[in-house]
Amino acid sequence: MQLISLSFFDLALAAIAVVALAVTTATMKLGVTRTLLVAAVRTAAQLALVGLILEAVFAQERLLWVALMAFVMLLLAGREAATRQKRRFTGGYGFMAGTASMFLSSFVTAVATLVIVIRVEPWYTPQYAIPLLGMLLGNTMTGIALAMDRLTQEVWRGANVVETRLALGASASEAVADMRRDAMRAGLIPMLNAMAAAGIISLPGMMTGQILAGSPPWEAVKYQILIMFLIATGTGFGTLLAVELGTRRLFDERHRLRLDRLRRS
Amino acid sequence: MSTARFQAIGLATGSIGPVDITLAAGECMGLSAPSGAGKTRLLRAMADLDVHQGECRLDGVAAADMPAPEWRRRVAFLAAESAWWADTPRPHFENDCTSLLDTLDLSPALLDQPIEHLSSGQKQRMALARSLAHTPDVLLLDEPTANLDDRNIERVERLIADYLSARHACCIWVSHDQTQLARIASSHYRLDSAGQPADVTCS
């Protein structure tokens, strides 16, 4: 098997299908036509841009470029996670906590995998490093965003419960133990579902891509299992860290609930 | 009067205070103020639940020199409306509390009733029992009899008085009811509508 290269004409055919869908939704007055077209154009433009950047980074194969790209990806993921919060921490703390958690979990996992498991030379070979980190960041970001959102919402709504527990002599971590558990679970559920459903209900995107690109299914499967385990690890530890940092910020050193450190976004 | 059990020294939170209060063992002080003057916030500051200036001391030890959870176990703030997190009252109690409940005319069967089936008066007495079960040294009671009928008001007043003398504890009791405060309190502290100390009288 070998890779069948797609021409621009092939992509245009797929684009015509999207336009057909847009025409249909427009005649049915569903109100999504504009959004659909904008999203389609964004997909093409963003991916084309990334393609150009990747081509350049792959051609260079220099640590500086890979690191720079990884850093930009990290900041974008951090911003995305922070903006998904209904109640944000004041002073950019949410962005910093999320970004720090993602950095620690995703980067450590990615580098460890490149050096210990895949053993590619050099370890920062962009063809491996960038997609690996991208997948880790994307999933960790979702986990962290969901968990932080759940944590702040639960504590905000349950402030009365938290303060009653504090007044009865509970420590800050005792007072939010159940809310913290809920937040952790909320952050981990997408990853747990993906692992449980992998291969049965859905063929994971990466594996599908590799098979389409000509890899033997068995090779694709091995990579997919590796990625699933890495995502589980990265998301798990990242979410754990983010929830811990978030909980700390919700209280001060005298175990007082500090809702003034949250604001509606 | 014996030595001070509980002291608030220059205690201020937001625009309320500064307030100086000294309570001896067994003493019950009434606290009254117009609505919105900040009685509750003052009690919360005493329990170290809110950021504040000044300090509070228990037997001469400042709150800051004690872990906050320990301070709050010993200086118990009972909110006008307490929260419940489990479905029934029982999980909120760690130890046997039947005699305490009995004093408050709450049958032990109520411990396994869904919280929402309890009346507001039952919930209020249950919350008082929950606080007393931790055997605090200082009680900060925010309108503890607001939802109670006369018989239960009397029960609560008697229970608190007995508790204070038995444990050499002291109490700040917020109430709008001047006759109640005259009945239970040996001193009376007033805040004006701006949250500043008004005239202080001792009876």
Short mmCIF file of C-alpha atoms in Angstrom, two decimals:
data_model
loop_
_atom_site.label_atom_id
_atom_site.label_comp_id
_atom_site.label_asym_id
_atom_site.label_seq_id
_atom_site.Cartn_x
_atom_site.Cartn_y
_atom_site.Cartn_z
CA MET A 1 0.00 0.00 0.00
CA GLN A 2 1.11 3.52 -0.53
CA LEU A 3 -0.16 7.01 0.07
CA ILE A 4 -2.57 8.30 -2.56
CA SER A 5 -1.94 12.02 -2.77
CA LEU A 6 -5.01 14.23 -2.84
CA SER A 7 -5.17 16.94 -5.46
CA PHE A 8 -6.81 20.34 -5.03
CA PHE A 9 -9.50 19.06 -7.38
CA ASP A 10 -10.26 16.24 -4.91
CA LEU A 11 -10.65 18.77 -2.09
CA ALA A 12 -12.83 20.94 -4.29
CA LEU A 13 -15.18 17.98 -4.78
CA ALA A 14 -15.52 17.64 -0.98
CA ALA A 15 -16.05 21.39 -0.74
CA ILE A 16 -18.90 21.16 -3.25
CA ALA A 17 -20.58 18.66 -0.90
CA VAL A 18 -20.35 21.17 1.95
CA VAL A 19 -21.77 23.91 -0.30
CA ALA A 20 -24.63 21.57 -1.18
CA LEU A 21 -25.32 21.14 2.52
CA ALA A 22 -25.20 24.93 2.98
CA VAL A 23 -27.70 25.47 0.15
CA THR A 24 -30.02 22.88 1.71
CA THR A 25 -29.88 24.46 5.18
CA ALA A 26 -30.41 27.89 3.62
CA THR A 27 -33.57 26.83 1.77
CA MET A 28 -34.84 25.18 4.95
CA LYS A 29 -34.08 28.39 6.86
CA LEU A 30 -32.29 26.52 9.63
CA GLY A 31 -30.15 29.54 10.50
CA VAL A 32 -26.87 27.66 10.48
CA THR A 33 -25.75 28.31 6.90
CA ARG A 34 -23.52 31.24 7.74
CA THR A 35 -21.90 29.46 10.68
CA LEU A 36 -21.37 26.36 8.57
CA LEU A 37 -19.64 28.27 5.77
CA VAL A 38 -17.49 30.29 8.14
CA ALA A 39 -16.47 27.12 9.98
CA ALA A 40 -15.63 25.37 6.72
CA VAL A 41 -13.50 28.29 5.52
CA ARG A 42 -11.80 28.45 8.94
CA THR A 43 -10.97 24.75 8.81
CA ALA A 44 -9.38 25.07 5.39
CA ALA A 45 -7.50 28.27 6.24
CA GLN A 46 -6.26 27.18 9.67
CA LEU A 47 -5.15 23.75 8.52
CA ALA A 48 -3.46 25.21 5.43
CA LEU A 49 -1.58 27.63 7.66
CA VAL A 50 -0.54 24.83 10.02
CA GLY A 51 0.48 22.77 7.00
CA LEU A 52 2.79 25.53 5.80
CA ILE A 53 4.30 25.92 9.27
CA LEU A 54 4.73 22.16 9.68
CA GLU A 55 6.39 21.89 6.27
CA ALA A 56 8.86 24.55 7.35
CA VAL A 57 9.48 23.06 10.80
CA PHE A 58 9.84 19.53 9.39
CA ALA A 59 12.31 20.75 6.77
CA GLN A 60 14.44 22.51 9.39
CA GLU A 61 14.34 19.80 12.06
CA ARG A 62 15.80 22.21 14.63
CA LEU A 63 15.06 22.05 18.33
CA LEU A 64 14.49 25.79 18.54
CA TRP A 65 11.68 25.68 15.97
CA VAL A 66 10.03 22.65 17.53
CA ALA A 67 10.23 24.25 20.97
CA LEU A 68 8.82 27.51 19.65
CA MET A 69 5.91 25.76 17.99
CA ALA A 70 5.26 23.68 21.13
CA PHE A 71 5.26 26.86 23.21
CA VAL A 72 2.75 28.60 20.93
CA MET A 73 0.53 25.51 21.02
CA LEU A 74 0.72 25.50 24.82
CA LEU A 75 -0.25 29.16 25.14
CA LEU A 76 -3.18 28.74 22.74
CA ALA A 77 -4.39 25.67 24.68
CA GLY A 78 -4.06 27.58 27.96
CA ARG A 79 -6.08 30.47 26.60
CA GLU A 80 -8.73 28.15 25.22
CA ALA A 81 -9.07 26.32 28.55
CA ALA A 82 -9.37 29.63 30.43
CA THR A 83 -12.01 31.11 28.13
CA ARG A 84 -14.22 28.05 28.48
CA GLN A 85 -14.85 28.86 32.15
CA LYS A 86 -18.17 30.32 33.22
CA ARG A 87 -16.59 31.73 36.36
CA ARG A 88 -12.99 32.67 35.93
CA PHE A 89 -10.31 33.34 38.47
CA THR A 90 -9.34 36.98 38.69
CA GLY A 91 -5.91 38.17 37.67
CA GLY A 92 -5.33 35.50 35.00
CA TYR A 93 -4.81 32.82 37.65
CA GLY A 94 -6.98 30.34 35.74
CA PHE A 95 -4.88 30.76 32.61
CA MET A 96 -1.66 30.33 34.56
CA ALA A 97 -2.89 27.33 36.56
CA GLY A 98 -4.25 25.63 33.42
CA THR A 99 -1.16 26.37 31.36
CA ALA A 100 1.20 25.23 34.09
CA SER A 101 -0.74 21.98 34.54
CA MET A 102 -0.76 21.34 30.80
CA PHE A 103 2.90 22.14 30.53
CA LEU A 104 3.87 19.73 33.28
CA SER A 105 1.66 16.85 32.24
CA SER A 106 1.74 17.10 28.43
CA PHE A 107 5.38 18.09 28.00
CA VAL A 108 6.72 15.55 30.44
CA THR A 109 4.59 12.79 28.90
CA ALA A 110 5.55 13.78 25.35
CA VAL A 111 9.27 14.04 26.01
CA ALA A 112 9.33 10.82 28.03
CA THR A 113 7.54 9.00 25.21
CA LEU A 114 9.89 10.35 22.55
CA VAL A 115 12.98 9.44 24.53
CA ILE A 116 11.98 6.20 26.25
CA VAL A 117 9.25 4.59 24.14
CA ILE A 118 9.60 5.70 20.51
CA ARG A 119 13.36 6.36 20.82
CA VAL A 120 13.45 8.48 17.70
CA GLU A 121 16.74 10.26 16.78
CA PRO A 122 16.93 13.14 17.54
CA TRP A 123 14.22 13.03 20.19
CA TYR A 124 12.64 16.28 18.98
CA THR A 125 12.12 15.01 15.42
CA PRO A 126 9.13 17.21 14.51
CA GLN A 127 7.28 14.48 12.61
CA TYR A 128 6.85 12.65 15.94
CA ALA A 129 7.10 15.43 18.51
CA ILE A 130 4.52 17.86 17.13
CA PRO A 131 1.58 15.48 16.52
CA LEU A 132 2.22 13.71 19.80
CA LEU A 133 2.27 16.92 21.78
CA GLY A 134 -0.72 18.25 19.85
CA MET A 135 -2.86 15.27 20.75
CA LEU A 136 -1.77 15.37 24.36
CA LEU A 137 -2.39 19.09 24.67
CA GLY A 138 -5.79 18.90 23.02
CA ASN A 139 -7.05 16.20 25.33
CA THR A 140 -5.46 17.59 28.48
CA MET A 141 -6.95 20.98 27.66
CA THR A 142 -10.44 19.49 27.46
CA GLY A 143 -9.97 17.69 30.76
CA ILE A 144 -8.63 20.72 32.55
CA ALA A 145 -11.26 23.06 31.14
CA LEU A 146 -14.10 20.74 32.17
CA ALA A 147 -12.68 20.06 35.62
CA MET A 148 -11.94 23.72 36.45
CA ASP A 149 -15.35 24.78 35.21
CA ARG A 150 -17.04 22.14 37.34
CA LEU A 151 -14.95 23.00 40.38
CA THR A 152 -15.63 26.74 40.33
CA GLN A 153 -19.31 26.26 39.52
CA GLU A 154 -19.85 23.69 42.27
CA VAL A 155 -18.08 25.75 44.89
CA TRP A 156 -19.89 28.91 43.83
CA ARG A 157 -23.27 27.25 44.03
CA GLY A 158 -22.39 25.29 47.14
CA ALA A 159 -20.76 28.21 48.98
CA ASN A 160 -23.27 27.86 51.79
CA VAL A 161 -22.37 24.21 52.30
CA VAL A 162 -18.64 24.93 52.15
CA GLU A 163 -18.89 27.73 54.70
CA THR A 164 -21.10 25.68 57.03
CA ARG A 165 -18.47 22.94 56.97
CA LEU A 166 -15.71 25.47 57.61
CA ALA A 167 -17.69 26.93 60.52
CA LEU A 168 -17.92 23.43 61.98
CA GLY A 169 -14.15 23.15 61.92
CA ALA A 170 -13.46 21.49 58.57
CA SER A 171 -10.25 22.34 56.76
CA ALA A 172 -10.44 23.83 53.28
CA SER A 173 -9.74 20.50 51.58
CA GLU A 174 -12.27 18.67 53.76
CA ALA A 175 -14.86 21.34 53.00
CA VAL A 176 -14.62 20.83 49.22
CA ALA A 177 -13.67 17.15 49.11
CA ASP A 178 -16.85 16.03 47.32
CA MET A 179 -16.80 18.98 44.91
CA ARG A 180 -13.20 18.28 44.08
CA ARG A 181 -14.08 14.66 43.38
CA ASP A 182 -16.89 15.74 41.05
CA ALA A 183 -14.54 18.09 39.24
CA MET A 184 -11.92 15.37 38.76
CA ARG A 185 -14.53 13.00 37.42
CA ALA A 186 -15.90 15.62 35.02
CA GLY A 187 -12.41 16.20 33.66
CA LEU A 188 -11.64 12.51 33.20
CA ILE A 189 -14.94 11.33 31.72
CA PRO A 190 -14.21 12.20 28.05
CA MET A 191 -10.92 10.33 28.25
CA LEU A 192 -12.49 7.33 30.02
CA ASN A 193 -15.29 7.22 27.46
CA ALA A 194 -12.82 7.43 24.59
CA MET A 195 -10.81 4.54 25.99
CA ALA A 196 -13.90 2.43 26.58
CA ALA A 197 -15.32 3.09 23.12
CA ALA A 198 -12.07 2.91 21.17
CA GLY A 199 -12.32 0.55 18.24
CA ILE A 200 -15.84 -0.62 19.02
CA ILE A 201 -17.96 2.47 18.54
CA SER A 202 -15.45 4.68 16.82
CA LEU A 203 -12.16 4.25 15.04
CA PRO A 204 -9.89 6.84 16.60
CA GLY A 205 -8.90 9.67 14.27
CA MET A 206 -5.18 9.08 14.40
CA MET A 207 -5.50 5.41 13.62
CA THR A 208 -7.87 6.12 10.76
CA GLY A 209 -5.41 8.65 9.39
CA GLN A 210 -2.50 6.24 9.57
CA ILE A 211 -4.47 3.50 7.86
CA LEU A 212 -5.59 5.89 5.12
CA ALA A 213 -1.98 6.95 4.71
CA GLY A 214 -0.98 3.36 4.05
CA SER A 215 0.22 2.00 7.40
CA PRO A 216 -0.56 -1.63 8.14
CA PRO A 217 -3.53 -1.68 10.55
CA TRP A 218 -1.49 -3.49 13.19
CA GLU A 219 1.10 -0.69 13.26
CA ALA A 220 -1.65 1.89 13.45
CA VAL A 221 -3.30 0.02 16.29
CA LYS A 222 -0.08 -0.13 18.31
CA TYR A 223 0.40 3.61 17.93
CA GLN A 224 -3.20 4.22 18.87
CA ILE A 225 -2.89 2.16 22.05
CA LEU A 226 0.25 4.07 22.94
CA ILE A 227 -1.50 7.37 22.34
CA MET A 228 -4.55 6.36 24.38
CA PHE A 229 -2.39 5.47 27.36
CA LEU A 230 -0.43 8.68 27.02
CA ILE A 231 -3.60 10.73 26.78
CA ALA A 232 -4.98 8.99 29.86
CA THR A 233 -1.80 9.72 31.79
CA GLY A 234 -1.44 13.30 30.58
CA THR A 235 -5.08 14.19 31.07
CA GLY A 236 -5.22 12.47 34.45
CA PHE A 237 -2.20 14.14 35.96
CA GLY A 238 -2.92 17.48 34.28
CA THR A 239 -6.48 17.53 35.60
CA LEU A 240 -5.32 16.47 39.05
CA LEU A 241 -2.83 19.31 39.15
CA ALA A 242 -5.26 21.91 37.80
CA VAL A 243 -7.95 20.95 40.32
CA GLU A 244 -5.39 21.12 43.11
CA LEU A 245 -4.20 24.57 42.03
CA GLY A 246 -7.79 25.74 41.60
CA THR A 247 -8.82 24.50 45.04
CA ARG A 248 -5.88 26.24 46.66
CA ARG A 249 -6.80 29.50 45.00
CA LEU A 250 -10.40 29.27 46.27
CA PHE A 251 -9.16 29.44 49.87
CA ASP A 252 -6.57 31.52 51.67
CA GLU A 253 -4.06 30.48 54.30
CA ARG A 254 -6.73 30.81 57.03
CA HIS A 255 -8.98 28.32 55.22
CA ARG A 256 -11.44 31.04 54.26
CA LEU A 257 -13.54 30.59 51.13
CA ARG A 258 -12.48 33.40 48.77
CA LEU A 259 -15.20 33.73 46.17
CA ASP A 260 -13.94 37.26 45.55
CA ARG A 261 -11.21 35.57 43.53
CA LEU A 262 -13.81 34.44 40.99
CA ARG A 263 -15.70 36.56 38.54
CA ARG A 264 -18.43 35.90 36.04
CA SER A 265 -17.07 35.82 32.51
CA MET B 1 -16.16 38.98 86.76
CA SER B 2 -13.44 36.42 86.11
CA THR B 3 -10.75 36.81 83.45
CA ALA B 4 -11.53 37.15 79.79
CA ARG B 5 -12.41 33.98 77.92
CA PHE B 6 -12.99 35.57 74.52
CA GLN B 7 -11.80 38.93 73.30
CA ALA B 8 -12.26 40.90 70.09
CA ILE B 9 -9.68 43.68 69.85
CA GLY B 10 -10.11 46.39 67.24
CA LEU B 11 -12.06 43.92 65.12
CA ALA B 12 -13.18 45.47 61.82
CA THR B 13 -14.44 44.03 58.55
CA GLY B 14 -15.34 46.19 55.59
CA SER B 15 -16.91 49.35 57.00
CA ILE B 16 -17.99 47.63 60.22
CA GLY B 17 -16.20 48.35 63.47
CA PRO B 18 -13.61 48.57 64.91
CA VAL B 19 -15.21 46.73 67.77
CA ASP B 20 -13.80 45.76 71.18
CA ILE B 21 -15.58 43.01 73.06
CA THR B 22 -14.58 41.01 76.11
CA LEU B 23 -16.50 37.98 77.35
CA ALA B 24 -15.95 36.13 80.60
CA ALA B 25 -16.57 32.42 81.09
CA GLY B 26 -20.29 31.77 81.27
CA GLU B 27 -21.18 35.19 79.91
CA CYS B 28 -23.84 35.71 77.27
CA MET B 29 -23.75 38.99 75.37
CA GLY B 30 -26.68 40.18 73.32
CA LEU B 31 -25.85 41.81 69.99
CA SER B 32 -28.39 43.92 68.21
CA ALA B 33 -28.33 46.35 65.33
CA PRO B 34 -30.61 47.57 62.56
CA SER B 35 -30.96 45.16 59.62
CA GLY B 36 -28.00 45.32 57.27
CA ALA B 37 -25.69 46.92 59.84
CA GLY B 38 -23.37 43.93 59.72
CA LYS B 39 -24.09 41.76 62.75
CA THR B 40 -23.61 38.60 60.73
CA ARG B 41 -20.40 39.85 59.14
CA LEU B 42 -19.05 40.73 62.57
CA LEU B 43 -19.73 37.19 63.81
CA ARG B 44 -18.15 35.77 60.63
CA ALA B 45 -15.06 37.86 61.25
CA MET B 46 -14.90 36.54 64.81
CA ALA B 47 -15.02 32.98 63.48
CA ASP B 48 -12.27 33.98 61.03
CA LEU B 49 -14.50 33.14 58.08
CA ASP B 50 -13.98 36.57 56.51
CA VAL B 51 -10.92 38.72 56.01
CA HIS B 52 -10.75 41.29 58.80
CA GLN B 53 -8.56 43.73 60.71
CA GLY B 54 -7.83 43.47 64.41
CA GLU B 55 -7.78 40.16 66.21
CA CYS B 56 -9.73 37.80 68.42
CA ARG B 57 -8.35 35.81 71.30
CA LEU B 58 -9.53 32.73 73.11
CA ASP B 59 -8.06 32.33 76.60
CA GLY B 60 -5.42 34.84 75.56
CA VAL B 61 -4.38 32.95 72.39
CA ALA B 62 -4.85 34.87 69.16
CA ALA B 63 -6.72 33.20 66.29
CA ALA B 64 -3.67 33.64 64.07
CA ASP B 65 -1.64 31.48 66.46
CA MET B 66 -3.99 28.55 66.02
CA PRO B 67 -4.84 26.55 62.87
CA ALA B 68 -8.02 28.06 61.43
CA PRO B 69 -10.06 24.80 61.61
CA GLU B 70 -9.21 24.44 65.29
CA TRP B 71 -10.20 28.06 65.95
CA ARG B 72 -13.56 27.51 64.29
CA ARG B 73 -14.20 24.29 66.17
CA ARG B 74 -13.72 26.24 69.39
CA VAL B 75 -15.32 29.52 68.28
CA ALA B 76 -18.44 28.24 66.58
CA PHE B 77 -20.44 30.47 64.26
CA LEU B 78 -24.00 29.28 63.78
CA ALA B 79 -25.52 30.94 60.73
CA ALA B 80 -29.16 32.00 60.65
CA GLU B 81 -29.62 29.47 57.86
CA SER B 82 -27.33 26.49 57.95
CA ALA B 83 -26.64 24.28 54.98
CA TRP B 84 -27.06 20.51 54.85
CA TRP B 85 -25.15 18.39 52.40
CA ALA B 86 -26.29 14.84 53.04
CA ASP B 87 -29.86 13.65 52.41
CA THR B 88 -30.65 13.09 56.09
CA PRO B 89 -29.33 14.74 59.28
CA ARG B 90 -27.51 11.65 60.59
CA PRO B 91 -24.33 11.88 58.45
CA HIS B 92 -23.85 15.42 59.78
CA PHE B 93 -23.24 14.08 63.28
CA GLU B 94 -20.08 12.21 64.15
CA ASN B 95 -20.94 11.15 67.70
CA ASP B 96 -24.02 10.15 69.59
CA CYS B 97 -26.23 13.19 69.94
CA THR B 98 -29.50 11.74 71.21
CA SER B 99 -29.44 13.47 74.60
CA LEU B 100 -28.70 16.80 72.90
CA LEU B 101 -31.58 16.22 70.49
CA ASP B 102 -33.81 15.19 73.35
CA THR B 103 -33.13 18.49 75.13
CA LEU B 104 -34.23 20.25 71.96
CA ASP B 105 -37.35 18.10 71.65
CA LEU B 106 -36.10 16.43 68.47
CA SER B 107 -36.88 12.73 68.22
CA PRO B 108 -33.98 10.49 67.12
CA ALA B 109 -36.17 9.27 64.24
CA LEU B 110 -35.71 12.68 62.64
CA LEU B 111 -32.06 11.80 62.05
CA ASP B 112 -33.13 9.51 59.22
CA GLN B 113 -35.78 11.74 57.72
CA PRO B 114 -34.98 13.53 54.45
CA ILE B 115 -33.79 17.05 55.32
CA GLU B 116 -36.53 18.63 53.22
CA HIS B 117 -39.17 16.94 55.37
CA LEU B 118 -37.97 18.82 58.44
CA SER B 119 -39.70 22.08 59.32
CA SER B 120 -37.61 25.24 59.42
CA GLY B 121 -37.80 25.19 63.20
CA GLN B 122 -36.63 21.56 63.34
CA LYS B 123 -33.78 22.38 60.97
CA GLN B 124 -32.77 25.33 63.11
CA ARG B 125 -32.67 23.25 66.28
CA MET B 126 -30.88 20.42 64.44
CA ALA B 127 -28.25 22.91 63.27
CA LEU B 128 -27.78 24.13 66.83
CA ALA B 129 -27.31 20.53 67.97
CA ARG B 130 -24.80 19.98 65.18
CA SER B 131 -22.75 22.97 66.34
CA LEU B 132 -22.95 22.05 70.05
CA ALA B 133 -21.90 18.47 69.27
CA HIS B 134 -18.41 19.86 68.57
CA THR B 135 -18.38 21.30 72.14
CA PRO B 136 -17.17 24.79 71.25
CA ASP B 137 -15.92 27.27 73.85
CA VAL B 138 -17.52 30.30 72.25
CA LEU B 139 -20.93 30.33 70.58
CA LEU B 140 -21.65 32.95 67.95
CA LEU B 141 -25.37 32.56 67.43
CA ASP B 142 -27.04 34.44 64.59
CA GLU B 143 -30.74 34.67 65.47
CA PRO B 144 -30.87 31.07 66.71
CA THR B 145 -34.56 31.15 67.59
CA ALA B 146 -35.91 33.07 64.59
CA ASN B 147 -38.07 30.17 63.34
CA LEU B 148 -39.13 28.73 66.69
CA ASP B 149 -42.36 28.79 68.67
CA ASP B 150 -42.38 29.99 72.29
CA ARG B 151 -41.91 26.57 73.84
CA ASN B 152 -38.89 25.82 71.70
CA ILE B 153 -37.47 29.30 72.21
CA GLU B 154 -37.55 28.60 75.91
CA ARG B 155 -35.89 25.19 75.39
CA VAL B 156 -33.09 26.70 73.35
CA GLU B 157 -32.55 29.53 75.84
CA ARG B 158 -32.34 27.05 78.72
CA LEU B 159 -30.03 24.69 76.80
CA ILE B 160 -27.62 27.51 75.97
CA ALA B 161 -27.63 28.83 79.53
CA ASP B 162 -26.91 25.33 80.88
CA TYR B 163 -24.22 24.77 78.26
CA LEU B 164 -22.47 28.04 79.13
CA SER B 165 -22.35 27.33 82.85
CA ALA B 166 -21.43 23.65 82.45
CA ARG B 167 -18.58 24.24 80.01
CA HIS B 168 -17.52 27.73 81.15
CA ALA B 169 -18.23 28.77 77.62
CA CYS B 170 -19.42 32.17 76.45
CA CYS B 171 -21.82 33.35 73.83
CA ILE B 172 -22.75 36.23 71.55
CA TRP B 173 -26.43 36.08 70.74
CA VAL B 174 -27.82 38.12 67.85
CA SER B 175 -31.49 38.92 68.15
CA HIS B 176 -34.00 41.60 67.19
CA ASP B 177 -36.10 40.72 70.21
CA GLN B 178 -35.14 43.09 73.03
CA THR B 179 -37.18 41.19 75.64
CA GLN B 180 -35.35 38.00 74.71
CA LEU B 181 -31.98 39.70 75.04
CA ALA B 182 -33.02 41.12 78.42
CA ARG B 183 -33.91 37.57 79.47
CA ILE B 184 -30.77 35.76 78.36
CA ALA B 185 -27.95 38.28 78.10
CA SER B 186 -25.93 39.77 80.94
CA SER B 187 -24.54 42.47 78.66
CA HIS B 188 -25.71 44.07 75.50
CA TYR B 189 -23.76 45.37 72.52
CA ARG B 190 -25.35 47.61 69.91
CA LEU B 191 -24.20 48.57 66.45
CA ASP B 192 -25.68 51.59 64.71
CA SER B 193 -26.89 51.41 61.13
CA ALA B 194 -23.38 52.25 59.88
CA GLY B 195 -21.93 49.26 61.70
CA GLN B 196 -20.26 51.38 64.39
CA PRO B 197 -20.51 50.59 68.10
CA ALA B 198 -23.45 52.41 69.70
CA ASP B 199 -23.88 52.85 73.47
CA VAL B 200 -22.98 49.76 75.47
CA THR B 201 -25.07 48.92 78.51
CA CYS B 202 -24.69 46.29 81.16
CA SER B 203 -27.64 45.08 83.14
#
